[in-house]
XYZ file of C-alpha atoms in Angstrom:
651
model
C -13.853 62.435 -15.568
C -13.665 60.440 -12.094
C -10.324 61.187 -10.928
C -11.067 65.161 -11.586
C -13.983 65.466 -9.933
C -13.321 63.457 -7.020
C -10.454 65.730 -6.454
C -12.035 68.760 -7.469
C -14.625 67.634 -5.036
C -12.395 66.631 -2.596
C -10.872 70.388 -2.640
C -13.848 71.870 -2.379
C -15.199 70.196 0.983
C -11.606 70.900 2.100
C -12.542 74.694 1.454
C -15.738 74.857 3.034
C -14.523 73.000 6.386
C -11.463 76.114 6.026
C -14.584 78.234 5.873
C -16.314 76.461 8.663
C -12.809 76.611 10.875
C -12.484 80.430 10.593
C -15.875 81.005 11.572
C -15.164 79.092 14.508
C -12.474 80.777 15.510
C -14.173 83.881 14.867
C -16.882 83.203 17.565
C -14.527 81.480 19.822
C -12.351 85.143 19.295
C -15.806 87.253 19.534
C -16.444 85.306 23.519
C -13.092 85.983 24.452
C -12.920 89.638 23.351
C -16.653 90.126 25.070
C -15.224 88.510 28.418
C -12.312 90.684 28.091
C -14.779 93.860 27.539
C -16.667 92.524 30.333
C -13.781 91.962 32.924
C -12.351 95.571 31.575
C -15.140 97.211 32.029
C -15.488 95.977 36.130
C -12.139 96.367 36.167
C -12.363 99.508 35.755
C -15.123 100.247 38.552
C -13.176 98.487 40.844
C -9.884 100.384 40.146
C -12.448 103.413 41.506
C -13.843 101.863 43.952
C -10.088 101.493 45.074
C -9.150 104.656 45.089
C -12.301 105.955 46.663
C -11.245 103.127 49.273
C -8.037 105.300 49.687
C -9.026 107.808 50.938
C -8.657 108.598 54.506
C -12.706 110.097 54.554
C -14.366 107.223 56.278
C -11.468 106.492 58.997
C -11.621 110.342 59.690
C -15.638 110.394 59.851
C -15.355 112.726 57.199
C -18.196 111.284 54.802
C -19.346 115.023 53.489
C -15.666 114.058 51.805
C -16.708 110.810 50.642
C -19.719 111.753 49.143
C -17.606 114.142 46.969
C -15.165 111.875 46.504
C -17.056 109.040 44.873
C -19.844 111.179 43.534
C -16.400 111.339 40.612
C -17.894 107.356 40.222
C -21.049 108.452 38.360
C -19.193 110.345 35.675
C -18.635 106.204 34.550
C -21.282 105.671 32.270
C -21.824 102.778 33.627
C -22.207 103.594 37.452
C -25.224 104.581 38.872
C -24.485 105.404 42.219
C -21.823 104.481 45.188
C -22.299 103.817 49.143
C -20.331 103.021 51.637
C -21.486 100.984 55.232
C -19.685 99.555 58.211
C -19.864 96.514 59.739
C -23.422 96.407 60.801
C -24.604 97.156 57.188
C -25.547 100.610 58.318
C -24.947 102.680 54.909
C -22.744 106.115 56.239
C -22.162 107.775 53.188
C -23.661 107.841 49.789
C -23.033 110.146 46.740
C -26.320 109.952 45.914
C -28.793 113.065 46.841
C -31.644 110.603 45.943
C -34.449 110.256 49.068
C -34.579 106.246 48.582
C -32.599 104.067 50.347
C -29.518 102.304 48.507
C -30.355 99.355 46.859
C -30.046 96.283 49.577
C -26.991 94.191 49.470
C -27.199 90.233 48.931
C -25.704 89.409 52.391
C -23.425 86.883 50.437
C -21.993 89.745 48.729
C -21.507 92.051 52.073
C -19.966 88.924 54.012
C -17.786 88.878 51.183
C -16.228 92.129 51.025
C -16.510 92.837 54.798
C -14.095 89.711 54.919
C -11.791 91.240 52.507
C -12.340 89.679 49.071
C -13.665 91.863 45.640
C -17.301 90.690 45.117
C -19.925 91.483 42.671
C -23.402 90.553 43.084
C -26.004 88.471 40.351
C -28.159 90.470 38.138
C -30.935 92.423 40.330
C -33.971 93.677 38.940
C -35.138 92.806 34.972
C -35.130 95.310 31.339
C -33.973 98.916 31.448
C -33.942 98.744 35.074
C -31.044 95.505 35.704
C -28.078 96.387 37.908
C -25.153 94.214 39.982
C -23.833 95.636 42.970
C -20.005 95.266 43.307
C -17.853 96.488 45.943
C -14.617 96.489 47.484
C -13.436 96.842 51.639
C -11.809 99.610 53.380
C -9.177 99.378 55.732
C -8.144 101.719 58.380
C -4.894 100.785 60.790
C -5.040 97.332 59.358
C -9.374 96.578 60.208
C -11.866 96.135 57.594
C -14.663 98.586 59.081
C -16.229 99.898 55.570
C -17.343 98.458 52.492
C -17.736 100.077 49.410
C -19.980 99.704 46.470
C -21.405 101.187 43.447
C -24.324 99.801 41.505
C -23.689 98.901 37.679
C -26.003 99.122 35.520
C -25.623 96.358 33.435
C -27.055 97.593 30.491
C -24.014 99.656 29.171
C -22.314 95.862 28.943
C -24.699 95.391 25.369
C -23.073 97.945 23.888
C -20.069 95.953 24.165
C -20.667 92.801 21.865
C -20.868 95.642 18.473
C -17.256 97.273 19.794
C -16.015 93.632 19.488
C -16.662 93.362 15.982
C -19.896 90.985 16.248
C -21.458 89.919 13.008
C -24.965 90.768 12.155
C -26.394 87.815 12.043
C -24.982 86.230 14.998
C -26.261 86.537 18.906
C -24.500 86.806 21.874
C -25.331 87.291 25.630
C -23.907 87.281 29.137
C -25.213 85.691 31.926
C -24.773 85.356 36.021
C -23.876 82.420 37.243
C -27.708 82.015 38.436
C -27.991 81.559 34.649
C -29.674 85.614 34.370
C -29.257 87.482 31.565
C -26.559 90.136 32.549
C -26.799 91.844 28.716
C -27.785 90.780 25.483
C -27.115 91.223 21.656
C -30.892 90.375 21.245
C -33.869 92.257 23.008
C -31.570 92.951 25.547
C -34.045 95.888 27.104
C -36.821 92.859 27.277
C -34.202 90.273 28.435
C -32.138 91.662 30.968
C -32.281 90.343 34.471
C -34.458 87.125 33.317
C -33.693 83.231 32.949
C -32.415 82.294 30.385
C -32.851 79.289 28.102
C -32.079 76.160 29.912
C -28.800 75.586 27.930
C -27.140 78.785 28.854
C -28.749 78.067 32.473
C -26.239 74.722 32.205
C -23.001 76.426 30.358
C -23.155 78.915 33.493
C -22.641 76.319 35.817
C -20.405 73.679 34.359
C -17.717 73.173 35.623
C -15.728 73.639 32.513
C -14.927 77.362 32.349
C -15.265 77.149 28.533
C -16.712 74.971 25.881
C -19.638 75.140 23.025
C -23.282 74.039 23.021
C -25.676 73.704 20.416
C -29.743 75.353 21.017
C -32.256 77.224 20.029
C -32.346 80.902 20.480
C -34.877 83.281 21.695
C -35.684 83.928 18.410
C -36.115 80.581 17.281
C -32.787 80.409 15.732
C -31.191 76.826 15.718
C -27.171 77.874 16.890
C -23.579 76.849 17.895
C -22.703 78.231 20.758
C -19.319 79.631 22.725
C -19.127 79.854 25.744
C -16.473 81.091 28.243
C -16.754 82.317 31.677
C -14.862 85.051 33.646
C -12.637 84.848 36.684
C -13.365 88.433 37.440
C -17.096 87.956 37.740
C -17.790 84.690 37.476
C -20.296 85.713 34.220
C -20.367 83.629 31.460
C -20.228 85.025 27.958
C -21.841 83.039 24.703
C -21.511 83.617 21.682
C -24.332 82.265 19.055
C -23.660 82.051 15.177
C -26.716 80.505 13.198
C -26.566 77.057 11.356
C -27.655 78.325 8.329
C -23.814 80.808 9.064
C -22.258 77.407 9.993
C -23.486 75.538 6.441
C -22.955 78.328 4.678
C -19.663 77.643 3.298
C -20.693 74.341 2.229
C -23.617 75.563 0.296
C -21.381 77.963 -1.075
C -19.207 75.064 -2.720
C -22.237 73.806 -4.559
C -21.706 76.594 -6.917
C -18.182 75.876 -7.069
C -18.682 71.923 -7.437
C -21.276 72.895 -10.454
C -18.893 75.468 -12.389
C -15.914 72.593 -12.032
C -17.750 69.545 -13.318
C -19.144 72.104 -15.897
C -15.775 72.901 -16.888
C -14.670 69.325 -16.705
C -17.388 68.269 -18.520
C -17.194 70.683 -20.960
C -13.386 69.910 -21.620
C -14.799 66.439 -21.723
C -17.369 67.394 -24.691
C -14.536 68.929 -26.742
C -12.422 66.021 -27.068
C -15.528 63.955 -27.639
C -17.230 66.193 -31.073
C -18.900 63.412 -32.877
C -20.939 62.269 -30.030
C -21.703 65.521 -28.541
C -23.028 66.206 -31.920
C -24.939 63.280 -31.867
C -26.602 63.938 -28.299
C -26.750 67.666 -28.829
C -30.143 67.893 -30.493
C -31.694 65.300 -29.080
C -31.114 66.729 -25.359
C -32.634 70.196 -26.414
C -35.589 68.586 -27.768
C -35.887 67.053 -24.163
C -35.617 70.481 -22.716
C -38.125 71.939 -25.069
C -40.344 68.830 -24.838
C -39.845 69.030 -20.772
C -40.525 72.928 -20.760
C -43.691 72.216 -22.590
C -45.613 69.564 -20.850
C -44.472 71.213 -17.434
C -46.398 74.254 -19.001
C -49.568 72.336 -19.980
C -48.857 73.166 -24.195
C -49.323 70.881 -26.976
C -46.359 69.034 -27.839
C -44.827 66.996 -30.543
C -44.162 63.571 -29.856
C -40.838 63.085 -31.044
C -39.237 59.346 -30.232
C -35.569 59.829 -29.075
C -33.014 57.697 -31.118
C -30.726 57.391 -27.759
C -32.414 54.874 -25.536
C -31.140 56.787 -22.489
C -32.656 60.227 -23.437
C -36.082 58.333 -24.700
C -36.662 56.589 -21.696
C -35.901 59.781 -19.782
C -38.443 61.439 -22.611
C -41.148 58.587 -21.037
C -40.848 59.001 -17.396
C -40.652 62.658 -18.085
C -44.273 62.356 -19.577
C -45.706 60.201 -17.655
C -44.522 61.950 -14.336
C -46.384 64.839 -15.225
C -49.123 63.603 -16.948
C -49.843 62.134 -13.379
C -49.200 65.227 -11.343
C -51.397 66.653 -14.029
C -54.232 64.362 -13.717
C -53.783 64.239 -9.589
C -54.247 67.977 -9.899
C -57.372 67.613 -11.849
C -58.984 64.825 -10.079
C -58.283 67.119 -6.789
C -60.047 70.235 -8.060
C -63.229 68.808 -10.127
C -63.429 65.926 -7.237
C -67.146 66.140 -6.117
C -65.800 64.867 -2.927
C -64.516 67.050 -0.570
C -60.503 66.915 -0.393
C -58.773 68.675 2.343
C -54.952 68.776 3.632
C -54.823 69.596 7.660
C -51.620 70.562 9.872
C -50.737 67.970 12.728
C -52.265 71.112 15.035
C -55.110 70.712 13.086
C -54.954 73.852 10.821
C -57.006 73.886 7.563
C -54.336 74.030 4.593
C -56.058 73.278 1.388
C -59.621 72.737 0.520
C -60.851 71.866 -3.124
C -64.285 72.807 -4.827
C -66.195 69.448 -3.522
C -65.278 71.131 -0.255
C -67.205 74.487 -1.086
C -70.077 72.725 -1.954
C -70.141 69.984 1.243
C -69.368 72.688 3.411
C -70.440 75.774 2.340
C -66.929 78.340 3.135
C -64.613 79.136 0.106
C -61.074 78.202 0.549
C -59.829 81.779 0.974
C -61.754 81.948 4.243
C -61.684 78.157 5.831
C -57.959 78.572 4.782
C -55.859 79.133 8.163
C -58.963 78.024 10.093
C -59.159 75.413 13.084
C -60.580 72.118 11.931
C -62.900 72.528 14.805
C -65.015 74.886 12.620
C -66.638 71.818 10.513
C -66.915 69.223 13.501
C -69.932 69.095 15.718
C -68.562 69.606 19.493
C -70.000 65.699 20.589
C -67.072 65.055 17.801
C -64.437 66.952 19.091
C -62.581 63.731 20.613
C -62.272 62.782 17.047
C -59.165 64.601 16.034
C -56.683 63.254 18.986
C -57.681 59.836 17.992
C -57.032 60.231 14.474
C -53.823 62.389 15.011
C -52.483 59.205 16.540
C -53.470 57.038 14.054
C -51.867 59.013 11.441
C -48.263 59.959 13.372
C -48.125 55.946 13.557
C -47.879 55.557 9.992
C -51.670 54.476 9.907
C -54.507 55.298 6.888
C -58.173 55.491 8.622
C -61.502 55.518 7.287
C -64.545 55.667 9.475
C -68.101 57.252 8.853
C -68.625 59.978 11.234
C -70.657 63.372 11.049
C -69.665 66.548 10.327
C -70.878 70.364 10.735
C -71.928 72.772 7.784
C -71.393 76.661 7.490
C -75.111 76.885 8.473
C -74.830 74.887 11.083
C -76.242 71.375 9.358
C -75.233 68.207 10.639
C -73.866 66.255 7.767
C -73.041 62.105 7.661
C -69.765 61.941 6.269
C -67.590 58.948 4.986
C -63.598 60.277 6.187
C -60.960 58.597 4.742
C -57.708 60.171 6.000
C -53.707 59.140 5.302
C -50.886 60.868 6.407
C -48.893 63.461 4.302
C -45.153 62.806 4.321
C -42.078 64.918 3.568
C -38.941 63.465 1.087
C -37.041 62.103 4.558
C -40.730 60.045 5.293
C -41.474 62.358 8.225
C -44.985 62.783 9.230
C -46.096 66.419 8.556
C -49.776 66.953 7.250
C -52.873 64.898 7.343
C -54.826 64.569 3.832
C -58.448 63.555 4.171
C -61.408 62.534 1.576
C -64.760 63.728 2.871
C -67.599 62.018 0.996
C -71.298 62.996 1.903
C -73.371 59.703 2.809
C -76.384 61.408 3.680
C -78.315 59.825 0.709
C -77.045 56.380 1.634
C -77.936 56.683 5.145
C -81.138 57.548 3.902
C -81.293 55.016 2.059
C -80.197 52.348 4.498
C -83.027 53.734 6.543
C -85.130 53.178 4.170
C -84.231 49.931 3.561
C -84.676 49.097 6.859
C -87.988 50.469 6.470
C -88.792 48.699 3.499
C -87.664 44.834 5.281
C -89.876 45.631 8.230
C -92.475 46.411 6.027
C -92.002 43.254 3.503
C -91.933 41.327 6.598
C -94.910 42.863 8.291
C -96.940 42.383 4.695
C -95.644 38.765 4.095
C -96.922 37.399 7.284
C -100.507 38.846 6.849
C -99.869 37.420 3.470
C -99.018 34.616 4.641
C -102.258 34.970 6.988
C -104.499 35.167 4.122
C -103.486 32.520 2.262
C -103.274 29.533 5.268
C -106.846 31.480 5.895
C -108.062 30.523 2.263
C -106.784 27.251 2.039
C -108.151 26.446 5.764
C -111.572 27.586 4.479
C -111.115 25.744 1.147
C -110.243 22.441 3.202
C -113.435 22.827 4.645
C -115.170 23.173 2.151
C -113.896 20.612 -0.747
C -114.366 16.792 -0.413
C -111.447 15.576 -2.088
C -107.621 16.250 -2.821
C -108.177 17.227 -6.234
C -111.100 19.857 -5.456
C -108.614 21.108 -2.815
C -106.340 21.561 -5.385
C -108.226 22.864 -8.271
C -110.583 25.315 -5.650
C -107.187 26.737 -3.966
C -105.209 27.396 -7.262
C -108.175 29.009 -8.509
C -108.551 31.606 -5.710
C -104.523 31.961 -5.354
C -104.585 32.745 -8.560
C -107.370 35.669 -7.810
C -105.189 36.916 -4.275
C -102.083 37.202 -7.275
C -103.938 39.180 -9.348
C -104.575 41.598 -6.535
C -100.685 41.353 -5.181
C -99.506 42.484 -8.881
C -101.888 45.255 -8.881
C -100.793 46.018 -4.885
C -97.243 46.075 -6.392
C -97.646 47.619 -9.581
C -99.072 50.979 -7.324
C -96.584 50.217 -4.961
C -99.271 48.963 -2.010
C -101.160 52.185 -1.629
C -103.830 53.964 -3.425
C -104.827 51.361 -6.004
C -107.556 52.697 -8.518
C -110.855 50.381 -8.178
C -111.360 50.370 -11.576
C -107.706 48.481 -12.388
C -108.893 46.379 -9.013
C -111.840 45.243 -11.274
C -110.678 44.567 -14.430
C -107.242 42.864 -12.175
C -109.851 40.442 -11.061
C -112.628 39.917 -14.301
C -110.298 39.493 -17.216
C -108.663 36.150 -15.426
C -112.143 34.760 -16.924
C -113.152 37.436 -19.650
C -111.172 39.196 -22.640
C -111.067 42.669 -21.437
C -112.957 44.617 -22.335
C -115.669 42.131 -22.184
C -119.425 42.900 -23.610
C -120.591 40.659 -21.125
C -119.015 42.569 -18.679
C -119.935 46.877 -17.579
C -118.337 48.418 -14.894
C -118.903 52.188 -13.849
C -117.944 54.068 -10.964
C -116.211 57.225 -9.932
C -112.462 57.491 -9.610
C -111.539 55.829 -6.297
C -108.338 54.554 -4.724
C -107.862 51.887 -2.067
C -104.909 50.694 0.468
C -103.477 47.324 0.475
C -105.768 45.622 3.224
C -109.263 46.984 1.426
C -107.709 45.969 -1.881
C -107.142 42.264 -0.721
C -110.172 42.137 0.847
C -112.325 43.479 -1.682
C -110.329 41.649 -4.763
C -110.689 38.407 -3.161
C -114.383 39.091 -2.796
C -114.395 40.065 -6.804
C -112.641 36.950 -7.543
C -115.225 34.580 -5.736
C -118.094 35.888 -7.773
C -116.580 35.932 -11.153
C -115.250 32.059 -10.559
C -119.583 31.715 -9.469
C -120.461 33.302 -12.323
C -118.548 31.461 -14.548
C -119.372 27.810 -13.190
C -123.245 28.527 -12.869
C -124.424 32.318 -12.947
C -123.748 34.945 -15.800
C -120.652 34.419 -17.302
C -121.095 30.165 -17.972
C -123.392 31.139 -21.365
C -122.944 34.048 -23.594
C -126.112 35.857 -23.486
C -124.839 36.758 -19.787
C -124.058 40.167 -18.325
C -122.649 41.595 -15.340
C -122.529 44.833 -14.248
C -120.042 46.307 -11.528
C -120.782 49.863 -10.284
C -119.824 51.908 -6.749
C -120.510 55.070 -6.140
C -119.956 57.282 -2.561
C -122.896 58.186 -0.444
C -123.928 59.328 2.892
C -125.183 57.569 5.349
C -126.558 60.551 7.470
C -123.542 60.690 9.694
C -120.323 61.826 10.212
C -118.984 59.015 8.419
C -118.981 58.438 4.907
C -119.393 54.935 2.668
C -118.345 53.174 -0.510
C -121.281 51.573 -1.595
C -119.746 48.611 -4.468
C -122.271 46.224 -6.573
C -122.347 43.056 -8.044
C -125.355 42.606 -11.031
C -125.682 39.015 -12.968
C -128.142 39.376 -15.552
C -129.250 36.977 -18.777
C -127.392 33.855 -17.158
C -128.894 30.829 -15.633
C -132.147 30.784 -13.685
C -130.252 30.731 -10.113
C -132.196 29.037 -7.326
C -130.317 29.685 -3.349
C -127.979 27.491 -2.695
C -128.771 24.638 0.451
C -124.855 24.501 1.522
C -122.723 27.308 2.444
C -119.224 27.395 1.216
C -115.777 29.192 1.293
C -116.993 31.532 -1.855
C -120.095 32.341 0.332
C -117.836 32.940 3.235
C -115.551 34.885 1.199
C -117.885 37.797 -0.472
C -120.244 37.947 2.632
C -118.216 37.370 6.163
C -114.606 38.061 5.357
C -114.908 40.971 3.235
C -117.486 42.560 5.812
C -114.825 41.553 8.608
C -112.044 42.867 6.630
C -113.596 46.103 5.236
C -115.356 47.108 8.458
C -118.672 47.535 6.483
C -121.634 45.468 5.590
C -121.967 42.888 2.691
C -125.009 40.710 1.771
C -126.103 38.736 -1.438
C -129.758 38.165 -3.057
C -129.708 35.489 -5.326
C -132.414 36.364 -7.489
C -134.210 34.250 -10.387
C -133.016 36.635 -13.368
C -129.313 36.711 -11.323
C -126.959 37.358 -8.022
C -127.138 40.804 -6.789
C -123.678 41.438 -3.839
C -123.251 44.678 -2.497
C -120.933 46.007 0.101
C -120.889 49.408 1.764
C -117.825 50.275 4.219
C -116.608 53.542 5.534
C -114.913 55.557 2.870
C -113.624 58.778 3.991
C -113.083 60.913 0.157
C -117.505 60.933 0.209
C -118.610 64.264 0.218
C -115.043 65.626 0.101
C -113.297 64.927 -3.215
C -114.895 65.797 -7.226
C -115.304 62.821 -8.786
C -112.421 63.221 -10.784
C -110.091 62.683 -8.250
C -108.690 59.586 -6.870
C -109.798 58.992 -3.144
C -108.043 56.347 -0.736
C -109.511 54.308 1.091
């Protein structure tokens, strides 16, 4: 099989090369025919001018007869006007009755004619008004006395392409030595008289009179061109054949190769009937399997008994499954997944992008990327494009704009999209909404600052407790015992503050937290009563320390030191007659040992009197009655007189 297929391939490629050679020869022949046709037309005009020049009308000064003779020239379809001029450039005869002056003859052209040579100008004017001037000398008695010129409409030459047998898909043009279009097979009414593409200008100025080059036409068609310069006019004819036409023979050989290869394969299969029968059914099964997988239909998995076919089945299943998963991931992703051309045009837009930015795919597709980019981020795309073109993947945090104008914090993951040949032609971007994360980071930073602030406060309070305890204890053991007890009270307040997130701590919970360290809660020895009140962190800590000291003192010396003792804790709101309301908290002990007014003030007295008063900006007082201690504090509380007793209030 290998020699047969190689031979068939060689024959097919030779056939394609021969067909291409025919196209190239046809292109060169067409170039020659067009050049010859233009030369023929120019020669025709020259002969007409020379026939007029042989008349003695100019030498006799019979300009009217010259005008009549030259008027015959106008019958020629490409001649618009003819006139004669003297050596000093004055027009002495004109075939046209128009009131306007004849077109100005370029000085170089006039000099050449009066020197006794035929001459033709470059194209002047443009579009439908484009023309060239062609002239011959007039001699009398061996002296050149006049020049005879004709204005020819160069648009007339455009029909020569069709007459020369040019194919519909081809393009042709004629340019003068300056690179201006004399005629063009496509869009001639607009292009004639204009400067051609640089490749055609170079061809018109090359020293070689003929050759080939490739370029892209004004219509955007990549073509291979033949050019030939006329020795008569100096104009260059260019015939362009699209590369698609040039490569068509090679493409056309592919079916021949397929047919030939199939024929050889069929012949080989006929010689291997047994193997064919063994392989045919598994191959058909695999084909049906592939169609079903590609169509998303359920399939019955059949293991192939031929190892190679089984590998193909497994690979096919894996590839289609992976593609389906990728498509499903893009479609169902909560993140925005979009693709962008290298010029910034949006090409694809998934559901996640619709939800993030508010634009439907049909209204955003084809729009520039700047639609979703805030003005202050407009320079980012240039940097992103440079990195992507270098083959990098880019991950940044930036901002984008919602349809309603809202600025969105996002993370942007961009990567290049490549063609099969590896060239980068687009950018894929996965855009994730990070507004919640940003808010969480800001909140975390705020919490860290708050924690630092509160930690400093806690350390200051603990330091104060330690200093005051040290002042009022006489031994290390006494200090440790008193310090531990006060830390327990402080910890109870801290736990309560933590439970209530350091805001709005219920007063009844604060009372319970401090008392249940000393008695089982609820206790028949303790009554707590008052309206629903909530305290801020500073107030809760200060009041908690005071309650802890009162409970500690009661456990050692007061009502809680014996079973018959009783404590009543109450609080109420009241007005002091001024604009600021007050909260009044009272501690009343009864049934305990007889109370004796202490002769020495310790840390407990400092906490429940001075520290509580200073921390709460209120007034605290303690009364050592024989039947039991009475402690009361009043401090500003904005809730008094403004809320019902059933509602929580915050100090």
